[in-house]
Coordinates of C-alpha atoms in Angstrom, one line a residue:
Chain A
M1 CA -7.1 114.0 171.3
E2 CA -8.5 112.7 174.2
A3 CA -9.9 114.7 176.4
A4 CA -6.6 115.7 178.3
S5 CA -7.9 119.6 178.5
K6 CA -4.1 120.0 180.3
V7 CA -0.9 120.4 178.8
I8 CA 2.3 121.5 179.8
H9 CA 4.6 124.3 178.5
A10 CA 8.0 124.6 178.7
I11 CA 9.7 127.2 177.4
Y12 CA 13.6 127.3 175.9
N13 CA 15.8 130.4 175.1
D14 CA 18.6 128.2 172.7
D15 CA 18.2 125.8 169.9
D16 CA 20.5 123.6 170.8
I17 CA 18.7 123.0 174.2
L18 CA 15.8 122.8 172.6
M19 CA 17.1 119.4 170.5
S20 CA 18.7 118.1 173.5
A21 CA 15.7 118.1 175.3
V22 CA 13.2 116.8 172.4
K23 CA 15.9 113.8 172.4
R24 CA 15.6 113.3 176.0
V25 CA 11.3 113.7 176.2
K26 CA 11.3 111.4 173.3
A27 CA 13.2 108.5 175.4
A28 CA 11.5 108.9 178.1
K29 CA 8.5 108.0 175.8
H30 CA 6.2 111.1 176.0
H31 CA 4.3 112.3 173.3
I32 CA 5.1 115.9 172.0
E33 CA 1.9 117.7 170.6
E34 CA 3.4 120.6 169.1
I35 CA 6.8 123.0 168.7
Y36 CA 7.0 126.5 168.4
C37 CA 10.6 127.9 167.2
P38 CA 10.9 131.5 165.8
F39 CA 12.8 130.0 162.9
P40 CA 13.8 126.6 161.6
V41 CA 15.7 124.5 163.9
H42 CA 17.5 121.9 161.5
G43 CA 17.1 118.4 162.4
L44 CA 14.0 119.0 164.4
D45 CA 11.5 117.1 162.7
K46 CA 13.9 114.1 162.6
A47 CA 14.2 114.9 166.4
M48 CA 10.6 114.3 166.9
G49 CA 10.6 111.7 164.6
L50 CA 8.0 113.5 162.0
A51 CA 7.2 112.0 158.3
P52 CA 8.6 113.2 155.9
T53 CA 6.9 115.8 153.6
R54 CA 4.9 114.7 150.2
L55 CA 5.2 117.9 148.9
A56 CA 7.9 117.4 146.6
I57 CA 5.9 114.3 144.7
T58 CA 3.1 116.6 144.5
A59 CA 4.8 119.1 142.8
F60 CA 6.0 116.6 140.3
L61 CA 2.4 115.5 139.6
Y62 CA 1.6 118.6 139.1
G63 CA 4.0 119.8 136.8
C64 CA 3.2 116.6 134.7
V65 CA -0.7 118.0 134.7
G66 CA 0.8 121.2 133.7
L67 CA 3.0 120.1 130.4
T68 CA -0.2 117.9 129.6
V69 CA -2.4 121.2 129.5
A70 CA 0.1 122.9 127.9
V71 CA 0.5 120.4 125.2
V72 CA -3.5 119.6 125.0
M73 CA -4.3 123.2 124.4
M74 CA -1.6 124.2 121.9
N75 CA -2.3 120.9 119.4
F76 CA -5.6 122.1 119.5
I77 CA -5.9 125.4 118.6
M78 CA -2.1 125.5 116.2
I79 CA -2.8 122.4 114.8
K80 CA -6.6 120.8 115.7
D81 CA -8.9 123.8 115.5
W82 CA -7.2 126.4 112.8
P83 CA -4.0 125.1 110.7
Q84 CA -2.9 128.3 109.4
D85 CA 0.7 129.0 108.0
I86 CA 1.9 131.5 109.8
G87 CA 5.3 132.6 108.3
G88 CA 6.1 129.4 106.8
K89 CA 6.0 127.0 110.6
P90 CA 5.0 123.5 109.4
S91 CA 1.6 123.4 111.5
F92 CA 0.6 120.2 110.2
S93 CA 1.6 118.0 112.9
Y94 CA 2.4 118.8 116.5
L95 CA 5.5 117.1 116.3
E96 CA 6.7 118.8 113.2
N97 CA 6.0 122.5 115.1
M98 CA 6.8 121.7 118.6
P99 CA 10.6 123.5 118.8
A100 CA 8.1 126.2 119.0
F101 CA 5.9 125.3 121.4
V102 CA 8.7 124.2 124.1
P103 CA 9.3 127.8 125.6
I104 CA 5.2 127.3 126.8
M105 CA 5.3 124.3 127.7
F106 CA 8.3 124.8 129.9
E107 CA 6.6 127.6 131.6
L108 CA 3.0 126.1 132.3
T109 CA 4.8 123.1 133.7
V110 CA 6.6 125.2 136.0
F111 CA 3.9 127.4 136.7
F112 CA 1.4 124.3 137.8
A113 CA 4.0 122.8 139.9
A114 CA 4.8 126.2 141.4
H115 CA 1.4 127.2 141.8
L116 CA -0.1 124.2 142.8
M117 CA 2.4 123.0 145.4
V118 CA 1.9 126.3 147.3
I119 CA -1.8 126.0 147.5
T120 CA -1.6 122.4 148.6
F121 CA 0.8 123.9 151.1
Y122 CA -1.2 126.4 152.7
L123 CA -3.9 124.1 152.8
R124 CA -2.3 121.3 154.5
S125 CA -0.6 123.8 157.1
R126 CA -4.1 125.8 157.4
M127 CA -3.1 129.3 156.4
W128 CA -5.0 131.8 154.8
P129 CA -5.9 135.6 155.6
F130 CA -8.0 136.5 158.5
K131 CA -6.7 132.8 160.5
K132 CA -6.4 133.1 163.5
A133 CA -3.0 132.9 165.0
E134 CA -2.3 130.2 167.0
N135 CA 0.6 131.4 169.3
P136 CA 0.3 129.9 172.7
D137 CA 3.2 132.9 173.9
P138 CA 4.0 135.6 171.1
R139 CA 7.8 135.5 172.7
T140 CA 7.9 132.5 170.5
T141 CA 8.1 134.7 167.2
D142 CA 10.8 136.1 168.3
D143 CA 13.4 134.6 170.6
H144 CA 12.1 132.0 172.6
F145 CA 11.1 127.9 171.8
L146 CA 8.3 126.4 173.1
M147 CA 7.3 122.4 173.6
E148 CA 3.9 121.4 174.3
I149 CA 3.2 117.7 176.0
A150 CA 0.1 117.1 176.9
I151 CA -0.8 115.9 180.8
H152 CA -2.3 112.4 181.5
N153 CA -2.0 112.6 185.2
N154 CA 1.7 112.9 185.5
E155 CA 2.1 116.4 185.9
A156 CA 4.7 116.2 188.8
D157 CA 6.8 113.8 186.8
L158 CA 6.7 116.1 183.4
T159 CA 7.7 119.1 185.2
N160 CA 10.4 117.3 186.4
L161 CA 12.0 116.1 183.7
L162 CA 11.4 119.2 182.2
K163 CA 13.2 121.2 184.5
E164 CA 16.0 118.9 183.9
T165 CA 16.2 119.2 180.3
G166 CA 17.0 122.8 180.9
A167 CA 13.6 124.6 180.6
V168 CA 13.9 128.6 181.7
E169 CA 9.9 128.1 182.1
I170 CA 7.1 125.4 183.3
N171 CA 3.5 127.0 182.7
I172 CA 0.3 124.6 183.1
V173 CA -2.0 125.6 181.1
E174 CA -5.7 124.3 180.0
K175 CA -6.7 123.9 176.6
D176 CA -10.6 125.8 176.5
E177 CA -11.3 124.9 172.7
D178 CA -9.0 121.6 171.3
A179 CA -7.8 123.7 168.7
H180 CA -6.5 122.9 165.2
Chain B
M1 CA 44.8 106.4 152.7
E2 CA 47.1 105.8 149.7
Y3 CA 45.6 103.9 147.1
K4 CA 48.3 101.8 144.8
I5 CA 47.4 101.0 140.7
S6 CA 46.1 97.2 141.1
N7 CA 48.2 94.8 137.9
R8 CA 44.7 94.2 136.9
L9 CA 43.6 97.9 136.0
K10 CA 47.0 97.8 134.7
I11 CA 46.2 95.0 132.3
A12 CA 42.7 95.9 131.6
S13 CA 44.2 99.3 130.5
I14 CA 46.7 97.8 128.5
I15 CA 44.3 95.5 126.5
L16 CA 42.2 98.3 125.9
V17 CA 44.9 100.3 124.3
V18 CA 45.8 96.9 122.3
V19 CA 42.1 96.2 121.3
G20 CA 41.5 99.4 120.2
A21 CA 44.7 99.8 118.4
L22 CA 43.7 96.5 116.6
L23 CA 40.0 97.4 116.2
W24 CA 41.3 100.9 114.7
G25 CA 44.1 99.7 112.6
W26 CA 41.6 97.2 110.7
G27 CA 38.9 100.2 109.9
Y28 CA 41.9 102.5 108.6
S29 CA 43.2 99.8 106.5
S30 CA 39.3 98.6 105.2
S31 CA 38.6 101.7 104.7
H32 CA 41.6 102.8 102.7
A33 CA 41.2 99.6 101.1
V34 CA 39.1 101.3 99.0
N35 CA 40.7 104.0 96.4
E36 CA 40.4 105.3 93.6
D37 CA 40.5 102.2 90.9
N38 CA 37.5 100.5 92.7
I39 CA 35.6 103.5 93.9
S40 CA 33.1 103.4 91.3
E41 CA 32.3 99.4 92.0
Y42 CA 32.4 99.8 95.5
L43 CA 29.9 102.5 95.6
A44 CA 28.0 100.1 92.5
A45 CA 28.0 97.4 94.9
E46 CA 27.3 99.5 98.2
H47 CA 23.7 101.1 96.5
G48 CA 22.7 98.7 94.0
D49 CA 20.4 100.7 91.5
H50 CA 19.9 103.9 93.4
G51 CA 23.2 104.6 92.8
D52 CA 22.9 107.5 90.3
A53 CA 19.3 109.0 92.5
H54 CA 21.9 109.5 95.3
A55 CA 25.3 111.4 93.1
E56 CA 21.9 114.2 93.0
E57 CA 21.9 114.6 96.0
G58 CA 24.0 115.0 99.6
H59 CA 27.6 116.4 98.9
G60 CA 29.6 118.0 101.2
D61 CA 29.2 121.6 102.3
A62 CA 32.6 122.3 100.2
H63 CA 31.0 121.7 97.0
A64 CA 27.6 122.9 97.5
A65 CA 28.7 125.7 98.8
V66 CA 30.9 126.5 96.1
A67 CA 28.0 126.6 94.0
S68 CA 25.9 128.4 96.1
H69 CA 28.5 132.0 96.1
G70 CA 29.0 130.7 92.6
D71 CA 29.6 134.7 91.0
A72 CA 31.1 135.7 87.9
N73 CA 34.0 133.2 87.9
G74 CA 32.8 131.0 90.8
N75 CA 29.9 129.2 88.4
D76 CA 31.8 127.5 85.5
H77 CA 34.4 126.3 88.4
A78 CA 31.7 124.9 90.4
E79 CA 30.4 122.9 87.3
E80 CA 33.4 121.2 87.0
G81 CA 34.5 120.7 90.5
H82 CA 30.6 119.3 90.6
K83 CA 31.2 116.8 87.8
M84 CA 34.2 114.9 89.2
S85 CA 33.0 115.2 93.0
H86 CA 30.4 112.4 93.6
E87 CA 33.2 109.5 93.3
E88 CA 35.6 111.2 94.6
H89 CA 33.7 112.9 97.3
A90 CA 32.5 109.5 98.6
L91 CA 36.3 108.2 98.5
H92 CA 37.0 111.4 100.7
Q93 CA 34.1 110.6 103.5
I94 CA 35.3 106.9 103.1
H95 CA 39.2 107.3 103.6
N96 CA 38.2 110.4 106.6
R97 CA 36.0 108.5 108.4
P98 CA 38.9 106.5 111.0
Y99 CA 40.3 110.3 111.6
A100 CA 37.1 111.2 112.7
A101 CA 36.6 108.0 114.8
L102 CA 40.0 108.7 116.4
Y103 CA 39.1 112.7 116.8
V104 CA 36.0 112.4 118.7
A105 CA 37.0 109.9 121.1
A106 CA 40.3 111.7 121.4
F107 CA 38.6 114.9 122.4
F108 CA 36.0 113.0 124.5
F109 CA 38.3 111.7 126.6
F110 CA 40.1 115.0 127.0
M111 CA 37.1 117.4 127.4
I112 CA 36.3 114.9 130.4
A113 CA 39.5 116.5 132.0
L114 CA 39.1 119.5 131.2
G115 CA 35.6 119.9 132.7
V116 CA 37.1 118.4 135.6
L117 CA 39.9 121.0 135.7
A118 CA 37.4 123.8 135.5
F119 CA 34.8 122.1 138.2
Y120 CA 38.0 121.3 140.2
A121 CA 38.9 125.5 139.7
I122 CA 35.7 126.8 140.9
Q123 CA 35.7 124.6 144.0
Y124 CA 38.8 126.4 144.9
A125 CA 37.1 129.8 144.1
A126 CA 34.1 129.3 145.4
Q127 CA 35.9 127.9 149.0
A128 CA 33.1 125.2 148.7
G129 CA 32.9 123.4 152.1
W130 CA 32.1 120.0 150.7
S131 CA 34.4 118.7 147.9
P132 CA 37.7 118.6 149.4
V133 CA 37.6 115.8 150.1
L134 CA 37.3 114.7 146.3
F135 CA 40.0 117.0 145.2
R136 CA 42.8 114.2 145.4
V137 CA 40.2 112.4 142.8
M138 CA 39.8 115.8 140.5
E139 CA 43.7 115.9 140.7
A140 CA 44.3 112.8 139.3
I141 CA 41.9 113.1 136.3
T142 CA 43.2 116.4 135.6
Y143 CA 46.4 114.6 134.9
Y144 CA 45.4 113.7 131.6
V145 CA 44.5 117.4 130.6
L146 CA 48.1 117.8 129.2
P147 CA 48.2 114.4 127.1
G148 CA 44.9 114.1 125.9
G149 CA 45.4 117.9 124.3
I150 CA 48.8 116.6 123.0
L151 CA 47.0 113.3 122.1
V152 CA 43.8 115.5 120.3
L153 CA 46.4 118.0 118.4
L154 CA 47.9 115.5 117.3
V155 CA 44.9 113.5 115.4
A156 CA 44.1 116.9 114.5
A157 CA 48.1 117.4 112.7
F158 CA 47.6 113.9 111.3
G159 CA 44.1 113.7 110.2
G160 CA 44.9 117.3 109.0
S161 CA 42.3 118.0 105.9
H162 CA 40.5 114.7 106.9
L163 CA 39.4 116.7 109.6
F164 CA 39.4 120.2 108.7
I165 CA 38.5 121.2 105.0
W166 CA 39.5 124.4 105.4
M167 CA 43.6 122.9 105.9
D168 CA 43.3 121.7 102.0
P169 CA 44.7 124.3 100.1
D170 CA 42.8 122.6 97.3
V171 CA 39.8 123.4 99.1
V172 CA 40.7 127.1 100.0
A173 CA 41.7 128.3 96.5
H174 CA 37.8 127.8 95.3
D175 CA 36.2 128.7 98.4
E176 CA 35.7 132.6 98.8
I177 CA 34.1 132.3 102.9
I178 CA 37.0 130.0 103.9
Q179 CA 39.7 132.7 102.4
A180 CA 37.8 135.9 104.2
K181 CA 38.6 133.5 107.2
E182 CA 42.2 132.8 106.6
S183 CA 43.4 135.0 108.8
W184 CA 42.0 132.7 112.3
L185 CA 41.7 129.5 110.1
N186 CA 45.4 128.9 109.1
K187 CA 47.2 125.8 110.2
G188 CA 50.1 127.9 112.1
W189 CA 47.8 130.1 114.0
F190 CA 45.2 126.6 114.8
F191 CA 48.4 125.2 116.2
A192 CA 49.9 127.5 117.8
R193 CA 46.5 128.9 119.9
G194 CA 46.4 124.9 120.5
I195 CA 49.6 124.9 122.1
I196 CA 49.0 128.5 123.9
F197 CA 45.4 126.6 125.1
L198 CA 47.0 123.8 126.7
A199 CA 50.3 125.2 128.4
G200 CA 47.4 127.2 130.4
W201 CA 45.8 124.8 131.3
S202 CA 48.3 122.4 132.1
A203 CA 50.7 125.2 133.8
Y204 CA 47.7 126.1 136.4
R205 CA 46.8 121.7 136.7
Y206 CA 50.3 122.1 137.6
F207 CA 50.6 124.5 139.9
S208 CA 47.3 123.8 142.1
R209 CA 48.4 120.5 142.1
K210 CA 51.5 121.4 143.3
F211 CA 50.2 123.4 146.1
S212 CA 47.7 121.2 147.1
I213 CA 50.4 118.9 148.0
A214 CA 52.4 121.2 149.4
Q215 CA 49.2 122.4 151.8
D216 CA 49.1 118.5 153.2
T217 CA 52.2 119.2 155.3
A218 CA 52.5 123.2 155.4
E219 CA 52.1 125.1 158.9
G220 CA 49.9 128.2 157.5
N221 CA 47.3 128.4 154.6
S222 CA 49.6 130.3 152.3
N223 CA 49.2 127.1 149.9
F224 CA 45.5 127.2 150.2
K225 CA 45.6 130.9 149.3
K226 CA 48.1 130.9 146.8
N227 CA 45.6 128.2 144.8
F228 CA 42.5 130.1 145.4
R229 CA 44.2 132.9 143.4
I230 CA 45.9 131.1 140.8
S231 CA 42.1 129.6 140.5
A232 CA 40.0 132.7 139.9
G233 CA 42.9 133.7 138.0
F234 CA 42.5 130.2 135.5
L235 CA 38.6 130.2 135.8
V236 CA 39.0 133.8 133.9
F237 CA 41.5 131.8 131.3
Y238 CA 39.8 129.2 130.9
I239 CA 36.2 130.7 129.9
Y240 CA 37.9 132.2 127.0
T241 CA 40.8 129.8 126.2
E242 CA 37.1 127.0 126.1
S243 CA 35.5 129.2 123.8
M244 CA 38.0 130.0 121.3
M245 CA 39.0 125.6 121.5
S246 CA 35.5 125.4 120.8
W247 CA 35.6 127.2 117.7
D248 CA 39.1 125.8 116.0
W249 CA 38.5 122.0 117.5
I250 CA 35.2 121.6 116.7
M251 CA 33.0 124.2 114.7
S252 CA 35.9 125.0 112.4
V253 CA 35.2 121.1 110.8
D254 CA 32.2 123.2 109.2
P255 CA 34.0 126.3 108.3
H256 CA 30.6 127.6 106.5
W257 CA 29.1 127.4 109.7
F258 CA 29.1 129.5 113.2
S259 CA 27.4 129.4 115.9
T260 CA 27.3 132.5 119.0
L261 CA 26.6 130.3 122.0
F262 CA 29.0 127.2 120.7
G263 CA 31.4 127.7 123.4
W264 CA 29.2 127.6 126.0
Y265 CA 27.7 124.1 124.9
V266 CA 30.6 122.3 124.3
F267 CA 32.1 124.1 127.8
A268 CA 28.3 122.4 129.6
S269 CA 29.1 119.2 127.6
M270 CA 32.6 119.0 129.2
L271 CA 31.4 119.8 132.9
V272 CA 28.9 117.6 133.3
S273 CA 30.8 114.6 132.1
G274 CA 33.6 115.2 134.0
I275 CA 31.3 115.7 137.2
T276 CA 30.2 112.2 136.0
V277 CA 33.8 110.7 136.3
I278 CA 34.2 111.9 139.1
A279 CA 30.9 110.1 140.6
L280 CA 31.8 107.2 138.9
M281 CA 35.4 107.2 140.4
T282 CA 34.6 108.4 143.9
I283 CA 32.1 105.1 143.8
Y284 CA 34.8 102.9 142.4
L285 CA 37.2 104.0 145.0
K286 CA 34.6 104.2 147.9
S287 CA 33.7 100.8 146.6
K288 CA 37.2 99.7 147.3
G289 CA 37.2 100.9 150.9
L290 CA 39.8 103.7 149.6
L291 CA 38.1 106.7 150.5
E292 CA 35.7 106.0 153.9
F293 CA 35.8 110.1 154.7
V294 CA 33.4 110.0 151.5
N295 CA 29.2 109.8 152.7
D296 CA 26.2 109.5 150.8
S297 CA 25.9 113.6 151.0
H298 CA 28.7 114.0 148.7
L299 CA 27.0 111.4 146.2
H300 CA 24.5 113.1 146.6
D301 CA 26.0 116.8 145.3
L302 CA 27.7 115.2 142.5
A303 CA 24.1 113.6 141.6
K304 CA 22.7 116.9 141.9
F305 CA 25.9 118.4 139.8
M306 CA 24.9 115.8 137.0
F307 CA 21.3 116.6 136.7
G308 CA 21.6 120.4 137.3
I309 CA 23.9 120.4 134.7
S310 CA 22.6 118.5 132.4
I311 CA 19.4 120.3 132.4
F312 CA 22.4 122.9 131.6
W313 CA 23.4 121.3 128.6
T314 CA 19.8 120.3 127.2
Y315 CA 19.0 124.6 127.7
L316 CA 21.6 125.7 125.7
W317 CA 21.7 122.6 123.0
F318 CA 17.8 123.4 122.3
S319 CA 18.6 127.3 122.5
Q320 CA 20.9 126.6 119.3
F321 CA 19.0 124.5 117.9
M322 CA 15.7 125.8 118.5
L323 CA 17.0 129.2 117.4
I324 CA 18.4 128.4 114.1
W325 CA 14.9 126.1 113.3
Y326 CA 13.0 128.8 114.5
S327 CA 14.2 131.7 112.3
N328 CA 15.3 128.8 109.1
I329 CA 17.8 131.1 107.5
P330 CA 19.6 128.6 105.3
E331 CA 23.2 129.4 105.6
E332 CA 22.4 128.6 109.5
V333 CA 20.1 125.8 108.9
V334 CA 22.2 123.6 106.8
Y335 CA 24.3 122.3 109.9
F336 CA 20.5 121.0 111.7
V337 CA 19.4 120.2 108.2
A338 CA 22.5 117.6 107.6
R339 CA 22.2 116.1 111.2
I340 CA 18.1 115.6 111.0
E341 CA 19.0 114.1 107.7
D342 CA 21.1 111.5 107.9
Y343 CA 21.9 111.5 112.2
K344 CA 18.3 111.3 113.6
L345 CA 19.3 108.5 115.7
P346 CA 22.1 109.9 117.4
F347 CA 21.0 113.5 117.2
F348 CA 17.3 112.9 118.8
G349 CA 19.1 109.7 120.7
M350 CA 21.4 111.7 122.2
V351 CA 18.8 114.3 124.0
A352 CA 17.2 111.6 125.7
M353 CA 20.2 110.3 127.2
N354 CA 21.3 113.7 127.8
F355 CA 17.9 115.0 129.1
L356 CA 15.3 112.4 129.4
F357 CA 17.2 110.3 131.4
P358 CA 18.5 112.2 134.0
L359 CA 15.6 114.1 134.4
L360 CA 13.5 111.2 135.4
L361 CA 16.1 109.1 137.2
L362 CA 18.0 111.9 139.4
M363 CA 15.1 113.9 140.2
N364 CA 14.6 111.5 143.0
S365 CA 16.1 113.1 146.3
D366 CA 16.9 109.6 147.6
Y367 CA 18.1 107.8 144.3
K368 CA 21.2 110.2 144.4
R369 CA 22.1 108.1 147.4
I370 CA 22.4 105.2 145.8
P371 CA 25.6 104.2 143.9
W372 CA 24.3 101.8 141.6
F373 CA 21.4 104.5 140.8
V374 CA 24.0 106.8 140.0
V375 CA 26.2 104.5 138.4
M376 CA 23.6 103.9 135.9
A377 CA 22.9 107.5 135.3
G378 CA 26.5 108.1 134.5
I379 CA 26.9 105.8 132.1
V380 CA 24.0 106.8 130.2
I381 CA 25.6 110.5 130.8
L382 CA 29.0 109.4 129.2
C383 CA 27.6 107.1 126.0
G384 CA 25.4 110.3 125.5
H385 CA 28.0 112.5 125.8
Y386 CA 30.1 110.5 123.5
L387 CA 27.4 110.9 120.8
D388 CA 27.1 114.3 121.4
V389 CA 31.0 114.7 120.3
F390 CA 30.2 112.1 117.6
N391 CA 27.5 114.6 116.3
M392 CA 29.5 117.7 116.0
I393 CA 32.3 116.1 114.2
M394 CA 31.1 113.5 112.1
P395 CA 28.4 115.1 109.7
A396 CA 31.0 117.3 108.5
T397 CA 33.7 114.3 107.9
V398 CA 31.9 111.6 107.2
S399 CA 28.3 113.0 106.3
E400 CA 25.8 110.3 105.4
R401 CA 28.9 107.5 105.8
W402 CA 29.1 107.3 109.6
F403 CA 28.4 104.1 111.2
I404 CA 29.6 103.1 114.6
G405 CA 31.5 100.1 113.9
A406 CA 35.3 99.1 114.0
P407 CA 37.1 102.6 113.5
E408 CA 35.0 104.1 116.7
I409 CA 34.8 101.5 119.0
G410 CA 38.4 100.9 118.4
A411 CA 38.9 104.9 119.6
I412 CA 37.1 104.6 122.6
C413 CA 38.9 101.9 123.9
L414 CA 42.3 103.3 122.7
F415 CA 41.7 106.6 124.4
A416 CA 39.7 104.4 127.1
G417 CA 42.7 102.8 127.8
I418 CA 45.1 105.6 128.0
F419 CA 42.8 107.4 130.1
L420 CA 42.5 104.7 132.9
F421 CA 45.9 104.1 133.2
L422 CA 47.0 107.5 133.2
V423 CA 44.3 108.4 135.6
F424 CA 44.8 105.9 138.0
R425 CA 48.4 105.7 138.0
A426 CA 47.9 109.9 138.9
L427 CA 46.1 108.8 141.5
S428 CA 48.4 106.8 143.4
K429 CA 51.1 109.3 143.6
A430 CA 49.5 111.1 146.4
P431 CA 47.5 110.5 149.5
L432 CA 43.8 110.2 149.0
L433 CA 42.9 112.9 151.7
A434 CA 44.1 116.0 151.1
K435 CA 44.6 116.8 154.4
G436 CA 45.7 119.9 154.7
N437 CA 43.3 122.1 153.5
P438 CA 41.5 124.5 155.8
F439 CA 38.1 123.0 155.1
I440 CA 38.8 119.5 154.8
K441 CA 36.9 119.1 158.5
E442 CA 33.6 120.5 157.1
S443 CA 34.2 118.6 153.9
E444 CA 34.5 115.6 156.0
H445 CA 31.8 115.9 158.3
F446 CA 29.4 117.1 155.3
H447 CA 26.0 116.4 155.5
Y448 CA 23.1 116.8 153.5

């Protein structure tokens, strides 16, 4: 971000109005810094033009890792290291005894895919315990929607535009830190 | 939006039927050219020098079972039964093959229609908002339930002991296990049950279709409500009868073997092939410009069902296989021993086609919206589930003498022709949009 230390906060109280406001602001070619919502608004990411998430791709890759871990682990323990005869199970090769390993292969695939994906999500969205909350206005966690736009010597223009889009409140805020 | 069955489709289905019948007839006559007189020469020519090594192994379960259950009077009988058996046994298998090929294909196409009927009833009972635009396609496919079911029963009646050894009084007379099951497995009761199942399914199909057509022009929603109620009732009836049907029509080809989750397993197979056929037909009709109210979100949903139910099928297949493999109880495990020894490629190839292929192809959300991708996955799934039925029927009827040749391909063409003709003719009987359905607006705007 450049040194634009002033931002404008437009507050809405309806998600439909917010959506149409986002479209207006995008059409007027202003860059939306951030939108704070109390709940997921369907289609907001598309309207804002956010890139699709790649979390599912990471989950697939983590699942492949989990499967590999399961196969390598059991091949070493049950087939290579100490191939005992346990109740007549054929421990001569991995393939011959594979059906017995499938439940573990499945579970480890799911385990790795799920947990590593969640951890990836936390890292990418910077969430952890004792993290300082980034709430510009506490009402956005309850029933208000807040759109944040940086000001570049166009305060009056922006204020007018946002008023027209149905904002119930417009605040100009000094950003003291260059947060997140 | 009306659909008119095109002449090309009519001619294509007639050609399929004729070519199929000819191929099958050729397979039939060439297998029946082998008889008591020339079977020895036939086997000698077939096996060359390892002919008698073969006589030692691989006799169908009938004789093996008699031998293993040989009690006081069974023992010497098993001996003599064994002596006469090899040539006669091989002859039986050779003669069984055209019947089994016909039965597999008949059941495969029938199960598609029945699977769609169950899916259709689920859509009504769940009041699904996305699927009403596809109801007419589903109703057209379910038209095949009655004729297809009758064809299966006819093949079973004509095949008789070629398919079901418990229909052979000679076998039953020497087999105590089958004797103990005779109160369930007897011809009269078998066909009576089949007729009851078919009557129930086609009665539901008849009324739901009637109410669905009536709803198009009706004022209120009373027809829809009736459909909702009978669908819920049908699903209860279906889950019982489907289970029993799978014992009768499929599991009883191996009357010495049983499995408790077999009904579910067959159900998963029929549901996934049914949904696949819905998707293929939808894509076909949409490519003709006849279903412009169907968008790629509908396709995405169908592909998700194909993906999900394929995995459900695999789960049941593996649960059945692994439990039996793990415990390795001789009386159960013979089922899989026979399949792994003689049917390695179809048995494991089917798992790859029905699981790995859809798993990797249909996992990506974007791919599920690409018609040719769904078509490709769908064709593999359908071939895979044909093989699935093949693997259920063939080992019990022709044992190691299987091949996918003239009788099998002929039977597939024959039933594919009948299926296509009946389904597309049924499709031309009503408008393609069930416009009176209370969820039709939601369905037309369905977006995922």
